Short mmCIF file of C-alpha atoms in Angstrom, two decimals:
data_model
loop_
_atom_site.label_atom_id
_atom_site.label_comp_id
_atom_site.label_asym_id
_atom_site.label_seq_id
_atom_site.Cartn_x
_atom_site.Cartn_y
_atom_site.Cartn_z
CA LEU T 1 3.73 29.61 36.71
CA PHE T 2 6.85 29.21 36.21
CA LEU T 3 7.37 32.97 35.16
CA GLU T 4 6.50 33.43 38.30
CA TRP T 5 9.35 31.70 40.85
CA GLU T 6 12.54 33.05 41.92
CA ILE T 7 15.14 32.34 39.76
CA GLY T 8 18.12 30.58 41.44
CA ASP T 9 15.59 28.49 43.02
CA GLU T 10 15.76 24.56 43.99
CA THR T 11 12.37 23.88 43.55
CA LEU T 12 11.43 25.95 39.62
CA GLU T 13 14.56 23.11 38.18
CA LEU T 14 12.72 20.69 40.25
CA ALA T 15 9.72 21.56 38.38
CA LEU T 16 10.40 22.26 34.74
CA ASP T 17 12.00 18.77 35.24
CA TYR T 18 8.91 17.47 37.03
CA ALA T 19 6.90 19.05 33.87
CA LYS T 20 9.95 18.02 31.37
CA GLN T 21 9.33 14.62 31.80
CA HIS T 22 5.28 14.26 31.62
CA LEU T 23 6.09 15.70 27.77
CA ASP T 24 8.16 13.86 26.78
CA THR T 25 5.61 11.08 27.57
CA TRP T 26 2.39 12.36 24.53
CA PRO T 27 3.31 11.90 21.80
CA ASP T 28 5.35 12.90 18.62
CA SER T 29 2.12 15.37 17.53
CA ILE T 30 2.04 17.38 20.78
CA HIS T 31 4.26 20.26 20.97
CA LEU T 32 5.14 22.82 22.73
CA ASP T 33 6.32 26.02 20.08
CA MET T 34 8.83 28.86 21.67
CA VAL T 35 7.44 32.11 19.55
CA MET T 36 9.91 34.09 18.70
CA ASP T 37 9.12 37.43 17.61
CA GLU T 38 10.17 40.69 17.39
CA ASP T 39 9.84 41.34 21.09
CA THR T 40 11.16 37.84 21.81
CA ILE T 41 14.38 38.32 20.38
CA PRO T 42 16.63 41.07 21.25
CA ILE T 43 15.16 39.33 25.14
CA PHE T 44 17.22 35.73 24.12
CA SER T 45 19.93 38.73 22.31
CA ASN T 46 20.97 39.64 26.04
CA PRO T 47 21.24 36.50 28.28
CA ASN T 48 22.63 37.70 31.39
CA SER T 49 19.23 39.47 31.19
CA GLU T 50 16.87 38.31 34.57
CA LYS T 51 13.45 38.13 31.35
CA ALA T 52 16.68 35.94 29.15
CA LYS T 53 16.99 33.75 31.33
CA ARG T 54 13.52 32.52 32.37
CA LEU T 55 12.70 32.56 29.24
CA PHE T 56 15.65 30.27 28.51
CA LEU T 57 14.18 27.71 31.11
CA LEU T 58 10.52 28.43 29.70
CA LEU T 59 13.04 26.81 26.42
CA LYS T 60 13.62 23.47 28.15
CA LEU T 61 9.48 22.78 28.03
CA CYS T 62 9.93 23.39 24.44
CA ASP T 63 10.35 21.85 20.85
CA THR T 64 9.77 23.58 18.78
CA ILE T 65 10.54 28.06 17.82
CA ASN T 66 8.13 29.12 15.51
CA MET T 67 8.77 32.25 13.63
CA GLN T 68 5.78 31.71 11.13
CA GLY T 69 4.83 34.70 9.60
CA LEU T 70 7.12 36.96 10.74
CA MET T 71 8.85 38.75 7.72
CA PHE T 72 11.92 39.05 9.22
CA GLY T 73 14.20 37.54 6.30
CA ASP T 74 17.48 36.25 6.88
CA LYS T 75 19.63 38.47 9.26
CA TYR T 76 17.16 37.31 12.00
CA ALA T 77 17.89 34.23 10.95
CA LYS T 78 21.17 34.02 11.92
CA VAL T 79 20.76 35.33 15.47
CA VAL T 80 18.33 33.08 16.00
CA ALA T 81 20.93 30.41 14.83
CA GLU T 82 23.68 31.79 17.09
CA LEU T 83 20.90 31.55 20.20
CA PRO T 84 22.17 29.67 23.04
CA LEU T 85 19.32 27.37 21.94
CA PRO T 86 19.05 23.62 24.77
CA GLU T 87 18.88 20.03 22.50
CA ASN T 88 15.64 19.82 24.14
CA ILE T 89 14.39 21.71 19.56
CA VAL T 90 14.10 20.11 17.25
CA ARG T 91 11.43 21.60 15.33
CA LEU T 92 11.56 25.06 13.24
CA ASN T 93 8.91 26.18 11.57
CA LEU T 94 10.29 29.36 9.39
CA ARG T 95 7.10 29.58 7.47
CA TYR T 96 5.91 32.73 5.80
CA ASN T 97 9.65 34.81 7.00
CA LYS T 98 11.19 36.16 3.64
CA PHE T 99 14.12 33.14 4.38
CA THR T 100 15.81 32.60 1.34
CA ILE T 101 18.36 29.77 1.27
CA ALA T 102 21.30 31.68 3.22
CA GLY T 103 18.35 32.09 6.28
CA LEU T 104 18.12 28.68 6.06
CA ASN T 105 21.40 27.30 5.43
CA SER T 106 22.15 29.78 8.84
CA PHE T 107 19.88 27.00 10.88
CA MET T 108 21.19 24.29 9.12
CA GLY T 109 25.37 25.48 9.91
CA SER T 110 23.74 26.18 13.64
CA ASN T 111 24.44 23.50 16.52
CA LEU T 112 20.39 22.34 16.40
CA ASN T 113 20.19 19.24 16.48
CA LEU T 114 17.25 19.64 14.67
CA LYS T 115 14.67 17.28 13.06
CA THR T 116 12.27 18.66 11.19
CA VAL T 117 12.09 22.82 9.58
CA ASP T 118 9.37 24.08 7.19
CA VAL T 119 10.41 26.83 5.17
CA SER T 120 7.46 26.53 3.26
CA GLY T 121 6.01 30.04 2.01
CA ASN T 122 9.60 31.13 2.20
CA ASP T 123 12.67 31.44 -1.28
CA ILE T 124 13.61 28.38 -1.05
CA THR T 125 13.46 25.60 -3.64
CA LEU T 126 13.47 22.03 -2.81
CA ASN T 127 16.92 21.57 -5.45
CA GLN T 128 18.47 24.59 -2.94
CA VAL T 129 18.01 22.75 -0.25
CA ILE T 130 19.91 19.75 -1.61
CA GLN T 131 21.93 21.30 -2.84
CA SER T 132 23.02 22.78 0.70
CA PRO T 133 26.47 21.73 2.04
CA TYR T 134 25.19 22.30 5.71
CA ILE T 135 22.48 19.79 4.83
CA GLU T 136 24.55 16.28 6.21
CA LYS T 137 25.58 18.68 8.84
CA GLN T 138 21.85 18.02 10.47
CA GLU T 139 22.41 13.80 11.60
CA ASN T 140 18.64 13.67 12.76
CA LEU T 141 16.71 15.69 10.17
CA GLU T 142 14.34 13.85 8.71
CA ARG T 143 13.02 16.20 6.88
CA VAL T 144 12.68 20.30 5.27
CA ILE T 145 9.38 21.15 4.41
CA THR T 146 9.33 23.58 1.00
CA ASN T 147 6.43 25.13 -1.34
CA LYS T 148 7.49 22.49 -3.61
CA GLY T 149 8.14 19.47 -1.64
CA THR T 150 10.59 18.03 1.50
CA TRP T 151 13.11 17.18 1.63
CA THR T 152 14.09 13.74 3.35
CA PRO T 153 17.24 11.60 4.16
CA LYS T 154 16.22 9.21 1.56
CA MET T 155 16.96 11.94 -1.60
CA LYS T 156 20.99 12.40 -2.94
CA ILE T 157 22.60 15.36 -3.39
CA LYS T 158 23.30 15.85 -7.47
CA LYS T 159 26.60 17.16 -7.81
CA SER T 160 27.09 18.49 -11.00
CA PHE T 161 30.25 17.59 -13.60
CA PHE T 162 30.98 20.44 -15.62
#
């Protein structure tokens, strides 16, 4: 529906705002994903294109970026983390993507306002998450899910004195 509207049409913004207000009343357990795959990432990388403008408009309705199972690796983490994503994106589903701690740090060091990040199925340990210098930058972060456990703000960062 939203993809057929003319960019710049005042009614499009009105419709998006109306839809967003409605979606905001839904419980947190229900959320909308924007799937980032090998087709959409190049579109987002050219933000002035007509397709990118439409996708960025639709992102206003989403709260999750879903890259599950795409096997992108760390280079795409940096590309996506540098996109001008709206502040309503608070969840990242990065399961099974061949990310390392460097890829996770790209997201953690970004301007995203994250609450939940799922990196299970990647080569990232809970200890690496705890020791990440970027974990404290994400002030609203509630959890990072790994293969072997979940980081929460109650976990203290371990620093070695040796």
